[in-house]
CSV table of C-alpha atoms in Angstrom, one decimal:
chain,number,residue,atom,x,y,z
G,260,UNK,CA,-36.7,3.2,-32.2
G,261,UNK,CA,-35.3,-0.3,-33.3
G,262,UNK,CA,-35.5,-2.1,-30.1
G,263,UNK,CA,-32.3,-4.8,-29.4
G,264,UNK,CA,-34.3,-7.7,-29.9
G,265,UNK,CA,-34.9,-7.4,-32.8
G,266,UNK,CA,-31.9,-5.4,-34.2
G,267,UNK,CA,-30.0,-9.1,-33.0
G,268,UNK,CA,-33.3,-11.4,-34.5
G,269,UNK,CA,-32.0,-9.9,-37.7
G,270,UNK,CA,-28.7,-11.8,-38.0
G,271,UNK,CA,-29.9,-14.7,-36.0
G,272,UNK,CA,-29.1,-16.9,-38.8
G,273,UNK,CA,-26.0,-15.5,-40.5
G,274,UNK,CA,-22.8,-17.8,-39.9
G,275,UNK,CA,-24.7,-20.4,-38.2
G,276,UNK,CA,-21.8,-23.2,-38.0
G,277,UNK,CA,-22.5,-26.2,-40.4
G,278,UNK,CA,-20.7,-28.5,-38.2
G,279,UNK,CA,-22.8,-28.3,-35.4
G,280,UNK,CA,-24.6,-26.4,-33.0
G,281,UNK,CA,-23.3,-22.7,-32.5
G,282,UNK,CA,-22.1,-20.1,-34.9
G,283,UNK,CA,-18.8,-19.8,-37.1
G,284,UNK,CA,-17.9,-15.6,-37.9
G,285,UNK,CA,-14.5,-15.8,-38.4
G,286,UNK,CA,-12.7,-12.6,-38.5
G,287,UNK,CA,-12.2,-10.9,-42.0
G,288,UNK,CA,-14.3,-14.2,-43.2
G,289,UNK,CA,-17.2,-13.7,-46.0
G,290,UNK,CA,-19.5,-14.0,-42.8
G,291,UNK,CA,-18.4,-11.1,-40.6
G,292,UNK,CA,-18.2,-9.2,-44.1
G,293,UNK,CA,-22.3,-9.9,-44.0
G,294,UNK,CA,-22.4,-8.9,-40.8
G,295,UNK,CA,-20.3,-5.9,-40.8
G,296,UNK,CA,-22.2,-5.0,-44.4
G,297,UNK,CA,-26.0,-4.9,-41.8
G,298,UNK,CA,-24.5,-2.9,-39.1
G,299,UNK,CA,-23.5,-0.6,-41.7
G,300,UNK,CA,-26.8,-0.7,-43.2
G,301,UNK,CA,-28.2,0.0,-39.9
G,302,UNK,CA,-26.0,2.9,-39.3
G,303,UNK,CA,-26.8,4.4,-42.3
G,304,UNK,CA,-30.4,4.3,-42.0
G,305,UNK,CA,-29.9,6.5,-38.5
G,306,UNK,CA,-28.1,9.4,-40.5
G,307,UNK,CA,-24.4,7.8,-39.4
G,308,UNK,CA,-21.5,8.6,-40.8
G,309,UNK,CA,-19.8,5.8,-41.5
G,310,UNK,CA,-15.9,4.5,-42.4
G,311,UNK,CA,-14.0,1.9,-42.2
G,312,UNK,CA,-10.1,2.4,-41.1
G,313,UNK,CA,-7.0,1.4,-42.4
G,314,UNK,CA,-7.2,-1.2,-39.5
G,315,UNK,CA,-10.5,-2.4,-40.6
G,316,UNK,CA,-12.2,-1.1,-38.0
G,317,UNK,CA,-15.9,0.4,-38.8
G,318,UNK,CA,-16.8,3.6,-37.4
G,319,UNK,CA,-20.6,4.7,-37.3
G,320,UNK,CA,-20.8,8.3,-36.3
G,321,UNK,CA,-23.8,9.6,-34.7
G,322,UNK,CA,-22.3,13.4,-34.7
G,323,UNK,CA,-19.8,14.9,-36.8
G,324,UNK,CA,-16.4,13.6,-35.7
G,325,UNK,CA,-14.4,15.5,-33.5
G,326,UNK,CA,-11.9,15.6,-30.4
G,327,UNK,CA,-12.7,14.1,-26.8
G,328,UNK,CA,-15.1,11.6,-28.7
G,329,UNK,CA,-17.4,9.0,-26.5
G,330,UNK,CA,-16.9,5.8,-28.2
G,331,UNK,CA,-18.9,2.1,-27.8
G,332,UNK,CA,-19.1,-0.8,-29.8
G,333,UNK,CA,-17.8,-4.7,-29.6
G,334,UNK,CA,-17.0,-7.2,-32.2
G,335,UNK,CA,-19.0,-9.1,-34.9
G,336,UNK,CA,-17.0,-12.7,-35.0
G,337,UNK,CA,-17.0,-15.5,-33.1
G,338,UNK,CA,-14.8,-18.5,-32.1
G,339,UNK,CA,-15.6,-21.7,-33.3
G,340,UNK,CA,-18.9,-23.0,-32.4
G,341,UNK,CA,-19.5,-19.5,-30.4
G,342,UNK,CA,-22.5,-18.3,-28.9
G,343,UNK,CA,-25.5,-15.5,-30.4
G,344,UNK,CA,-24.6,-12.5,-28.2
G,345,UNK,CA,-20.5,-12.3,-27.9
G,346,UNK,CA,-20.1,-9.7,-29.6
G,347,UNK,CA,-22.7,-8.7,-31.3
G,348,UNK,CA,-25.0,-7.8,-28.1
G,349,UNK,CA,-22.6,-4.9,-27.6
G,350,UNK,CA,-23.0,-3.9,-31.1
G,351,UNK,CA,-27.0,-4.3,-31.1
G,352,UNK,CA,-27.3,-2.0,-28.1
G,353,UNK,CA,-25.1,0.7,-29.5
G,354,UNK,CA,-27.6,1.5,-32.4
G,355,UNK,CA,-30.4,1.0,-29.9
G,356,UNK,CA,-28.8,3.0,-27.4
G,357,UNK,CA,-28.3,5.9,-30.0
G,358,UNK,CA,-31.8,5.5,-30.8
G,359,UNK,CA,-33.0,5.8,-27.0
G,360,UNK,CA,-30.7,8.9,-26.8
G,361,UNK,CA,-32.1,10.7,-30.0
G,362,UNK,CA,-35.4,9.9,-28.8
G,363,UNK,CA,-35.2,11.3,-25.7
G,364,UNK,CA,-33.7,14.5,-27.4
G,365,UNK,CA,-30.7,13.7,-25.3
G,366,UNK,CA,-28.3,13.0,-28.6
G,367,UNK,CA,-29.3,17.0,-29.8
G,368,UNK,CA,-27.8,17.9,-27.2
G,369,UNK,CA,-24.4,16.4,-26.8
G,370,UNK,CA,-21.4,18.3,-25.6
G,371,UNK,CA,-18.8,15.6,-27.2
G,372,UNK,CA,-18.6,13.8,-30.3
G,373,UNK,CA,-20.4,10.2,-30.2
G,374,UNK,CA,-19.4,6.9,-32.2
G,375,UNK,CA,-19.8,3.4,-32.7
G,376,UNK,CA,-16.5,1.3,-33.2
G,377,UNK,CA,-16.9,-2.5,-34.5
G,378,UNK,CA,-13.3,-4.4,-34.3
G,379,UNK,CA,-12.9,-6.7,-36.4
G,380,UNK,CA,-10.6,-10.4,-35.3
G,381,UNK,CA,-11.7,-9.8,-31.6
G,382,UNK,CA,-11.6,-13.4,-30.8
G,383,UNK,CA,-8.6,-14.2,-32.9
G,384,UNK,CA,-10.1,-17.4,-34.1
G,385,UNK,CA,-8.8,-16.8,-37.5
G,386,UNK,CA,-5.1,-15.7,-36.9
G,387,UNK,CA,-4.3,-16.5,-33.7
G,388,UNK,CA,-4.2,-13.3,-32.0
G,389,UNK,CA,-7.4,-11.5,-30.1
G,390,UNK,CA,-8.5,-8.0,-30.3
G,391,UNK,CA,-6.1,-7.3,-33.7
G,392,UNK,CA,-8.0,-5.0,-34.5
G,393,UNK,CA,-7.5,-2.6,-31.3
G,394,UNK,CA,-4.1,-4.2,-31.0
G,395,UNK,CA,-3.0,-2.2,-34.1
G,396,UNK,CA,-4.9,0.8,-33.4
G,397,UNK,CA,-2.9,1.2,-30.2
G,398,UNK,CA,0.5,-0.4,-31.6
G,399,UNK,CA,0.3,-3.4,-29.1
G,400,UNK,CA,0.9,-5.4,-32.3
G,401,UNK,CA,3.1,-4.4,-34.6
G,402,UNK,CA,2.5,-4.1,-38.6
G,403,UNK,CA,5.7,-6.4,-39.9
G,404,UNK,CA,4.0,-9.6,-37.0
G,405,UNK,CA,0.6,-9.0,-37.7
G,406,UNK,CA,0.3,-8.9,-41.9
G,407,UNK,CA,3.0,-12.0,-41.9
G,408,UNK,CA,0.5,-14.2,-39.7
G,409,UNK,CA,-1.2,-17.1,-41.7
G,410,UNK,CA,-4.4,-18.9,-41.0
G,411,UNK,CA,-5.5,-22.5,-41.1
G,412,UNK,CA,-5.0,-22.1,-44.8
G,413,UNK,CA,-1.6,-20.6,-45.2
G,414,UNK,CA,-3.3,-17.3,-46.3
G,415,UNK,CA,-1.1,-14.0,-44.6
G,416,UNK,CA,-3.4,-11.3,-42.9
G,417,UNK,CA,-1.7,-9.1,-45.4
G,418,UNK,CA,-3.1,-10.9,-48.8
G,419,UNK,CA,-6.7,-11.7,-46.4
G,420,UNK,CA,-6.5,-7.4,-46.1
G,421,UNK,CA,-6.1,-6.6,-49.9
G,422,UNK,CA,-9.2,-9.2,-50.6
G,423,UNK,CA,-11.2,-7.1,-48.2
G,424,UNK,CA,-10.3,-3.7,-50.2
G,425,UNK,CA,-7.7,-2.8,-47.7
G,426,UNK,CA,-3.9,-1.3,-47.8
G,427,UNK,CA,-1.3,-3.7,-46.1
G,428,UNK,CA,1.2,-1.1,-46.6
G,429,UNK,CA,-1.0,1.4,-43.8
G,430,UNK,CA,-2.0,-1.1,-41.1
G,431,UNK,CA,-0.5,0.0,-37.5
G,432,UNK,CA,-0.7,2.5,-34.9
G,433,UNK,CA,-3.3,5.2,-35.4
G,434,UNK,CA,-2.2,7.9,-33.3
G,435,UNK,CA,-4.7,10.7,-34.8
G,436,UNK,CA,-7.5,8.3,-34.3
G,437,UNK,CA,-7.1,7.2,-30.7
G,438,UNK,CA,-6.3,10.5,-29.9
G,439,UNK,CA,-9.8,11.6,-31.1
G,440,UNK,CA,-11.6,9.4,-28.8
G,441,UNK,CA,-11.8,10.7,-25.2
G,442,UNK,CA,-13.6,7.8,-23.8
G,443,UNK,CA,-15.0,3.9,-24.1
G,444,UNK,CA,-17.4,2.1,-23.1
G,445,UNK,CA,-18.1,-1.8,-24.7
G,446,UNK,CA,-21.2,-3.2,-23.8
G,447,UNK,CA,-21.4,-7.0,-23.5
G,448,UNK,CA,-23.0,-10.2,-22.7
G,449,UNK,CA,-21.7,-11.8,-19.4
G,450,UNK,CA,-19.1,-14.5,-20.3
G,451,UNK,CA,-19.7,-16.4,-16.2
G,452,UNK,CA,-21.9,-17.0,-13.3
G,453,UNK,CA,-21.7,-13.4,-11.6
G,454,UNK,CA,-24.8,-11.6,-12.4
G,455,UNK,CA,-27.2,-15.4,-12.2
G,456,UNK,CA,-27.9,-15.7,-8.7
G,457,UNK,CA,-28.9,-11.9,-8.3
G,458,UNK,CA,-31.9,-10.0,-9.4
G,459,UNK,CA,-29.6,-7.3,-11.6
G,460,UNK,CA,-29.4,-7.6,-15.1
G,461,UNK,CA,-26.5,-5.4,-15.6
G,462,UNK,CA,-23.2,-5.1,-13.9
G,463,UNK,CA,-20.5,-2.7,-13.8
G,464,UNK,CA,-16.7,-3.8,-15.0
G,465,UNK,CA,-14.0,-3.5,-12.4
G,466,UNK,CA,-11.0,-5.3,-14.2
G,467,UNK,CA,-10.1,-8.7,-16.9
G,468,UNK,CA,-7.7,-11.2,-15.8
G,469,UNK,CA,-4.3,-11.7,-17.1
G,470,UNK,CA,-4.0,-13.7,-19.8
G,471,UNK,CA,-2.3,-15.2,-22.5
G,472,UNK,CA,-2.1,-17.5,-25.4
G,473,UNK,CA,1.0,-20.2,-25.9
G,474,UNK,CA,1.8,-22.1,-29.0
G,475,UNK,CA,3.3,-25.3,-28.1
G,476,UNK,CA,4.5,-27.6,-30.5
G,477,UNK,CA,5.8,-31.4,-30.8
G,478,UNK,CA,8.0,-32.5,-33.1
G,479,UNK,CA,8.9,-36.8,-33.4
G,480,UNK,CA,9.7,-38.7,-36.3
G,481,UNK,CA,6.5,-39.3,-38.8
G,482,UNK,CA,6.5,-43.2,-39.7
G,483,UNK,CA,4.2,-46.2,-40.8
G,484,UNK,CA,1.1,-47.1,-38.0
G,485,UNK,CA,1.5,-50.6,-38.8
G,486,UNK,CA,5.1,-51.3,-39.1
G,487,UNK,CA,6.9,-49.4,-36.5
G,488,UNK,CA,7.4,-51.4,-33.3
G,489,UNK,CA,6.0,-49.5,-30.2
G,490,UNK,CA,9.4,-49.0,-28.9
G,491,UNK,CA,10.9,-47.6,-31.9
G,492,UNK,CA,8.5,-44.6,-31.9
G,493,UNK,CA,9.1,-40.7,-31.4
G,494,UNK,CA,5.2,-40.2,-31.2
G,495,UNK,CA,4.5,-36.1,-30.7
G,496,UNK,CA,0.8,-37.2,-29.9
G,497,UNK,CA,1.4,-39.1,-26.5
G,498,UNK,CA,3.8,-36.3,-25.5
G,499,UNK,CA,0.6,-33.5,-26.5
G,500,UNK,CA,-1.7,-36.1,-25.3
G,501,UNK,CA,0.2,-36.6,-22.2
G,502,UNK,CA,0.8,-32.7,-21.0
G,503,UNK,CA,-2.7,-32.4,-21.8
G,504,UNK,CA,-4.0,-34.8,-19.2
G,505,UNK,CA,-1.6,-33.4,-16.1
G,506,UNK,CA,-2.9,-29.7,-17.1
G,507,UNK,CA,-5.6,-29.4,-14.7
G,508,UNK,CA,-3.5,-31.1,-11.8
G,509,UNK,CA,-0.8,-28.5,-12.5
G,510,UNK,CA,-2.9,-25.2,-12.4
G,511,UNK,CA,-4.9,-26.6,-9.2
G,512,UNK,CA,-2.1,-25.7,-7.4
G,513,UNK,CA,-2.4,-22.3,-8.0
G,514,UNK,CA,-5.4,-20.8,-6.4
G,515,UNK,CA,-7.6,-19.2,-9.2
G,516,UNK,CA,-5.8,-19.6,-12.1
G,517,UNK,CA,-7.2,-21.5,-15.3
G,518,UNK,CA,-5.5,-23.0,-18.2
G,519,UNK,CA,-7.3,-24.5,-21.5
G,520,UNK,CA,-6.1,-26.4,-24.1
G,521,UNK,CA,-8.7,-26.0,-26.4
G,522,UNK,CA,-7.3,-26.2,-29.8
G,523,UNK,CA,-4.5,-28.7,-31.3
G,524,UNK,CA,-3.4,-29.9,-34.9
G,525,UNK,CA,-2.0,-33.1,-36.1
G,526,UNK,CA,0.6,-33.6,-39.1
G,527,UNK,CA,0.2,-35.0,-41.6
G,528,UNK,CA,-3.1,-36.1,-39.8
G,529,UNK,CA,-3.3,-39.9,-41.3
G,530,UNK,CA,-5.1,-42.2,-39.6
G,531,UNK,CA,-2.4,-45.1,-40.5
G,532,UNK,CA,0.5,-42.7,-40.3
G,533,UNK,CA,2.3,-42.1,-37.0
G,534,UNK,CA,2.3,-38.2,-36.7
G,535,UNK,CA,5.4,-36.5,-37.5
G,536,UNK,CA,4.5,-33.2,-35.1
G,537,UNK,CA,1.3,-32.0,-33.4
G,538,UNK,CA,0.3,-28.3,-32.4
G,539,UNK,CA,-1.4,-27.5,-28.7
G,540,UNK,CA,-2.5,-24.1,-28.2
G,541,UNK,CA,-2.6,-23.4,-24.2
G,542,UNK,CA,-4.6,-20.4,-23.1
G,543,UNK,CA,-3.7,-19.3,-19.4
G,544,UNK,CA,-5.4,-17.1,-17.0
G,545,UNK,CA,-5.0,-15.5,-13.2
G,546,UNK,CA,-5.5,-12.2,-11.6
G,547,UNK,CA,-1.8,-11.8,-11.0
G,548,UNK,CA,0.7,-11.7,-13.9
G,549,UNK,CA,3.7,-13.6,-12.0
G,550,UNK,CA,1.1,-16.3,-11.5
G,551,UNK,CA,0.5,-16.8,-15.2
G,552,UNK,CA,3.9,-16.8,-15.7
G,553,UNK,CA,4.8,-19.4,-13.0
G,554,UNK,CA,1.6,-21.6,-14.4
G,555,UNK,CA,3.5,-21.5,-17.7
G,556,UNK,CA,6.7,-22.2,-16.7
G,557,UNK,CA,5.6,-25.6,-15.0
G,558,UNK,CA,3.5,-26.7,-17.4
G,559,UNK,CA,6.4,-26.0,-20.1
G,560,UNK,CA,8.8,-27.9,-17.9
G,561,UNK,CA,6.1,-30.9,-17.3
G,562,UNK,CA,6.0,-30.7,-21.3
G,563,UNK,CA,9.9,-31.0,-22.0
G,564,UNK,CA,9.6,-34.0,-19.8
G,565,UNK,CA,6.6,-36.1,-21.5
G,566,UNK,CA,8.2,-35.3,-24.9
G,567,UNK,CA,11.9,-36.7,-23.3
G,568,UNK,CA,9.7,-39.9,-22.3
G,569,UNK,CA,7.7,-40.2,-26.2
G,570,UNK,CA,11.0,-40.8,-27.9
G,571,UNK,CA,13.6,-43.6,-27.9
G,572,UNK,CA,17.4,-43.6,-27.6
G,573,UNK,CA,18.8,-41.4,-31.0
G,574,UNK,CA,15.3,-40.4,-31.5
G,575,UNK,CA,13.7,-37.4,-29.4
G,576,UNK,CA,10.6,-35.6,-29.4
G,577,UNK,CA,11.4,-32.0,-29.4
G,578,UNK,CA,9.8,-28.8,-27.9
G,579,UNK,CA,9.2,-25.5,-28.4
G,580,UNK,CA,6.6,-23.0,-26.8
G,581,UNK,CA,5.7,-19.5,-28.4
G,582,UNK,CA,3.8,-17.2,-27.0
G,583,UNK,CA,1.2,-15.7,-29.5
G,584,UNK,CA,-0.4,-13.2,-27.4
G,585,UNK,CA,-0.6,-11.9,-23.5
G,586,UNK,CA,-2.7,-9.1,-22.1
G,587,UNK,CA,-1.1,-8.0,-18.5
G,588,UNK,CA,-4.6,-7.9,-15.9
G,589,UNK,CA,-6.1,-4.9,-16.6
G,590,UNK,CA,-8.3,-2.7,-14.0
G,591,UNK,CA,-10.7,-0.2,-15.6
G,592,UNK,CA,-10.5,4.0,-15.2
G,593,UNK,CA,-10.8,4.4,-11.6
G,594,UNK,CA,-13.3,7.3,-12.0
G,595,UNK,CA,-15.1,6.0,-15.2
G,596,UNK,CA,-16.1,3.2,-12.9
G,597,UNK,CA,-16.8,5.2,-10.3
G,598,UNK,CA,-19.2,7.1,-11.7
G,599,UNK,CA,-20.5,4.5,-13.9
G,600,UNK,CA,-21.5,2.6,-10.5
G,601,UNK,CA,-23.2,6.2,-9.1
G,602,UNK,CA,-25.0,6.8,-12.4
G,603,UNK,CA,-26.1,2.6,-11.7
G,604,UNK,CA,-26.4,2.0,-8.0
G,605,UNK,CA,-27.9,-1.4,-8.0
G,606,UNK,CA,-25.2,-2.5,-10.5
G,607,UNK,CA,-22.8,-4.8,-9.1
G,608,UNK,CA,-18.8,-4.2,-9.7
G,609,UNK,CA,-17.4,-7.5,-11.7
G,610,UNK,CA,-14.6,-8.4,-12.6
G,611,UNK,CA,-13.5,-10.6,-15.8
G,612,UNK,CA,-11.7,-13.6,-16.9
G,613,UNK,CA,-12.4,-12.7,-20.9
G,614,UNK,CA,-10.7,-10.5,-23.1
G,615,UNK,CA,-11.7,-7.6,-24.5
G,616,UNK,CA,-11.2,-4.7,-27.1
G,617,UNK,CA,-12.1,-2.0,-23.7
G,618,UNK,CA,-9.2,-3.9,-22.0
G,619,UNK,CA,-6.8,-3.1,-25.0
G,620,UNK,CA,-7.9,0.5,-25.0
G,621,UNK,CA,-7.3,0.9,-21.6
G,622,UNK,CA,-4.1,1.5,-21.5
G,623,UNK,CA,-4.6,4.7,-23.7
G,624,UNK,CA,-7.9,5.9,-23.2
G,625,UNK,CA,-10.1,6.2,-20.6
G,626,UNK,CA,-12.5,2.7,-20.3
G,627,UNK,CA,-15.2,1.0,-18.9
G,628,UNK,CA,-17.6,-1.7,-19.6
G,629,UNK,CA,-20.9,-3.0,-19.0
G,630,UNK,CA,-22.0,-7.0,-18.2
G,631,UNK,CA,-25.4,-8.1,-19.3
G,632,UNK,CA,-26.4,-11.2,-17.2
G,633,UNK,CA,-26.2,-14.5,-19.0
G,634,UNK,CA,-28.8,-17.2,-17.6
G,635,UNK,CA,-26.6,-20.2,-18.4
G,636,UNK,CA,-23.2,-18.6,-17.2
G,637,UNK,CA,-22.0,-20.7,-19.9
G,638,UNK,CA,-20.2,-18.2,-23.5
G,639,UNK,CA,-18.2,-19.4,-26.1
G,640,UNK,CA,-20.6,-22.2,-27.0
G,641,UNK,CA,-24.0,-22.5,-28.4
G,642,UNK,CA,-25.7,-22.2,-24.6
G,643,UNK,CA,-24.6,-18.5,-24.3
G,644,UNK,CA,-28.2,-16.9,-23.8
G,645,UNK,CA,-29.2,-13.4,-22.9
G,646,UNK,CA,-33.2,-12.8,-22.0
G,647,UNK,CA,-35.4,-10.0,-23.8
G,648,UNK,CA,-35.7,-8.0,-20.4
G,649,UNK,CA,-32.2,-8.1,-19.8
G,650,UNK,CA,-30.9,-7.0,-23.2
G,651,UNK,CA,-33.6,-3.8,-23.3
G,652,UNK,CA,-32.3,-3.5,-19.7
G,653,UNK,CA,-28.4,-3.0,-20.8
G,654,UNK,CA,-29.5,-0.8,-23.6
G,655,UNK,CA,-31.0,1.2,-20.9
G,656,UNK,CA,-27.6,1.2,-18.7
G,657,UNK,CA,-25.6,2.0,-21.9
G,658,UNK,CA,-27.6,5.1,-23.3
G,659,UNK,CA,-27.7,6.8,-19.5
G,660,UNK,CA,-24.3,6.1,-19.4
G,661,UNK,CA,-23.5,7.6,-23.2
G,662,UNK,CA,-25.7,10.0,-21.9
G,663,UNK,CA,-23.4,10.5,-19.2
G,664,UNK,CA,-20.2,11.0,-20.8
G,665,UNK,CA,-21.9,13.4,-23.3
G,666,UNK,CA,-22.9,15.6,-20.5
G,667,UNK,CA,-26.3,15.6,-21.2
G,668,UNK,CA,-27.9,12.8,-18.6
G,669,UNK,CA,-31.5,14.9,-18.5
G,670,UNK,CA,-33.9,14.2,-21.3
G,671,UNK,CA,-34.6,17.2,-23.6
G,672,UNK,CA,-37.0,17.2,-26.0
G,673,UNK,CA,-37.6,14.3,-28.9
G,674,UNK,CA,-35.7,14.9,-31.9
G,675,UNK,CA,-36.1,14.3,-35.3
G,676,UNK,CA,-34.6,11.2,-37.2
G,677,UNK,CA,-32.6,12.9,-40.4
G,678,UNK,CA,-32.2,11.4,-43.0
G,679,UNK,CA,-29.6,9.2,-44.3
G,680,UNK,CA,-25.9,10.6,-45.4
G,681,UNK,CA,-23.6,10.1,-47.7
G,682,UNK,CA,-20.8,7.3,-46.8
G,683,UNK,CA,-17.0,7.4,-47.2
G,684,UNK,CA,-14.3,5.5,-46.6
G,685,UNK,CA,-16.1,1.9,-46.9
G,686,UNK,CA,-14.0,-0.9,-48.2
């Protein structure tokens, strides 16, 4: 048996970001190609069958597909800058897990088909939208939106799909495929403070936050830095720069909710140009849906009014807000919790405030996930940590669980490792 530790030491250094501390695996980048090329390798050298859908989602299975299928996994990309174990922790503990469960002879003897699911674009760093790859599986995003999205560099996510060996033409909605799977469970690093000040390692999901992403864009009149008086200017970057600053005294009057502004592009970008338009992306999140919305609403009406004051008379900055993205809150299978909490008494229940691919599925499939405690509390930057113990621990959690679902919770007797199979379907 592979233990985690070093499953995850083995990509410790693929997609280290160049620009500073952290890691950059875009979404259908040459990176998470490397990465999704090891899990496969991984897969394969436990006997998995392994494909990759029309979605470009990689499916490892550790018995021969079939109905009523128990399915874990996460995501191998990161945002910008991200963290070791977002992600990939989850996908580390599902080979170990299957190991632990084969070992234990527990695997042998599985009443329901078991598989390992790696989403690709979970983070949406590259094209704006997260979880795209369980967003088409279930048809929460649409083919004609999703292969017409660009990236930083103008390329569609339909020509970025034929590079990577896949059909435009049969992205979207899988029904035979999530009908198949009669369960899941994602494994993943803790993303907050929950789990620090107690002495469990793992905790048990109870719900993720509503949340959304917002395209907000400024639009003035581009001219010279040096020959434009001050009060002939339709600037877009005090307007951005402006709704920026009165974010977090907007959303402190509404108890528990959070808004980001984490990501924003100027044009043309020159430093002796006045800009011509600039691009915020706002990221909002709160328990209760109307409260989103009502978070939105005034900081979209605080915007109109700080691009009203950036212009000059016959010369306005403009406005317009998109949204890219929103995932209504989501509370986990009632009785997939339940018993998840029996099978784990010590286990706290936690709630979330990140997005995942289980919180997708939910709406289709029975789900549930596991939280490994972060030290630091701090994810999405290069401080994200997860100790040894802790990760053998979740493993641990996530095979009794598997275990669980498969009906076969008693270990039997060791079995065999077979040998490696045959692969179709890989692109």
């Amino acid at each position: 048996m592979t233990d985690v530790v070093s499953l995850l030491a083995q990509i410790t250094d693929t997609g280290r970001d160049p620009r500073g501390p952290g890691y950059l695996r875009p979404g259908f980048s040459r990176v998470e190609h490397d990465l999704r090329e090891w899990f496969v390798a991984e897969a394969e050298s436990r006997g998995l069958d392994v494909e990759v859908d029309h979605n470009g989602i990689t499916w490892a299975w550790a018995t021969p597909p079939g109905e009523n299928a128990v399915v874990t996994g996460s995501h191998l990309d990161s945002v910008p800058g991200g963290g070791e174990f977002d992600g990939p922790l989850g996908v580390a503990s599902a080979l170990a897990a299957i190991d632990e469960l084969r070992e234990s002879g527990r695997l042998a003897r599985a009443g329901r088909p078991l598989a390992i699911a790696v989403f690709p674009e979970e983070e949406g760093s590259r094209f704006g939208i997260s979880c795209l790859g369980s967003r088409l599986l279930t048809g929460a995003v649409g083919p004609k939106r999703a292969l017409a999205m660009t990236d930083d560099r103008g390329d569609t996510f339909a020509e970025v799909l034929t590079r990577h060996g896949l059909d435009p033409q049969r992205v979207g909605r899988d029904h035979e495929r999530l009908r198949r799977i009669g369960s899941f469970l994602e494994l993943h690093v803790e993303q907050g403070v929950g789990l620090i000040n107690t002495d469990q390692p793992v905790a048990v999901g109870s719900s993720i936050l509503g949340h959304g992403r917002w395209h907000i864009r400024f639009e003035g009149q581009g001219n010279h830095a040096g020959t434009t008086p001050m009060a002939r200017r339709a600037d877009p970057v005090v307007a951005a720069a402006r709704i920026i600053g009165d974010i977090p005294t907007i959303v402190s009057r509404f108890d528990g909710a959070v808004a980001t502004v984490g990501r924003t592009r100027v044009h043309p970008g020159g430093t002796n140009a006045i800009a011509s338009a600039m691009d915020v992306w706002l990221d909002i999140r709160h328990p209760d849906d109307e409260v989103v919305q009502d978070v939105l609403e005034e900081i979209a009406a605080r915007a109109r009014d700080r691009a009203s004051g950036a212009g000059y008379r016959g010369q306005e900055v403009s406005l317009t807000v998109d949204q890219e993205s929103y995932s209504p809150t989501t509370h986990f299978h009632a009785d997939f919790t339940r018993r998840l909490s029996a099978l784990l008494p010590e286990a706290p229940l936690q709630s979330t405030g990140a997005g995942h691919d289980a919180g997708i599925l939910a709406a289709h499939v029975p789900s549930a996930m596991l939280f490994v405690r972060n030290p630091t509390g701090v994810s999405h930057a290069a401080e994200e940590a997860c100790e040894d113990d802790d990760a053998r621990a979740g493993v641990r959690a996530l095979a009794d669980a598997l275990a669980m679902e498969l009906g076969v919770e008693e270990p039997g007797v060791e079995e065999p490792a077979p040998e490696a199979k045959g692969v179709e379907g890989r692109s």
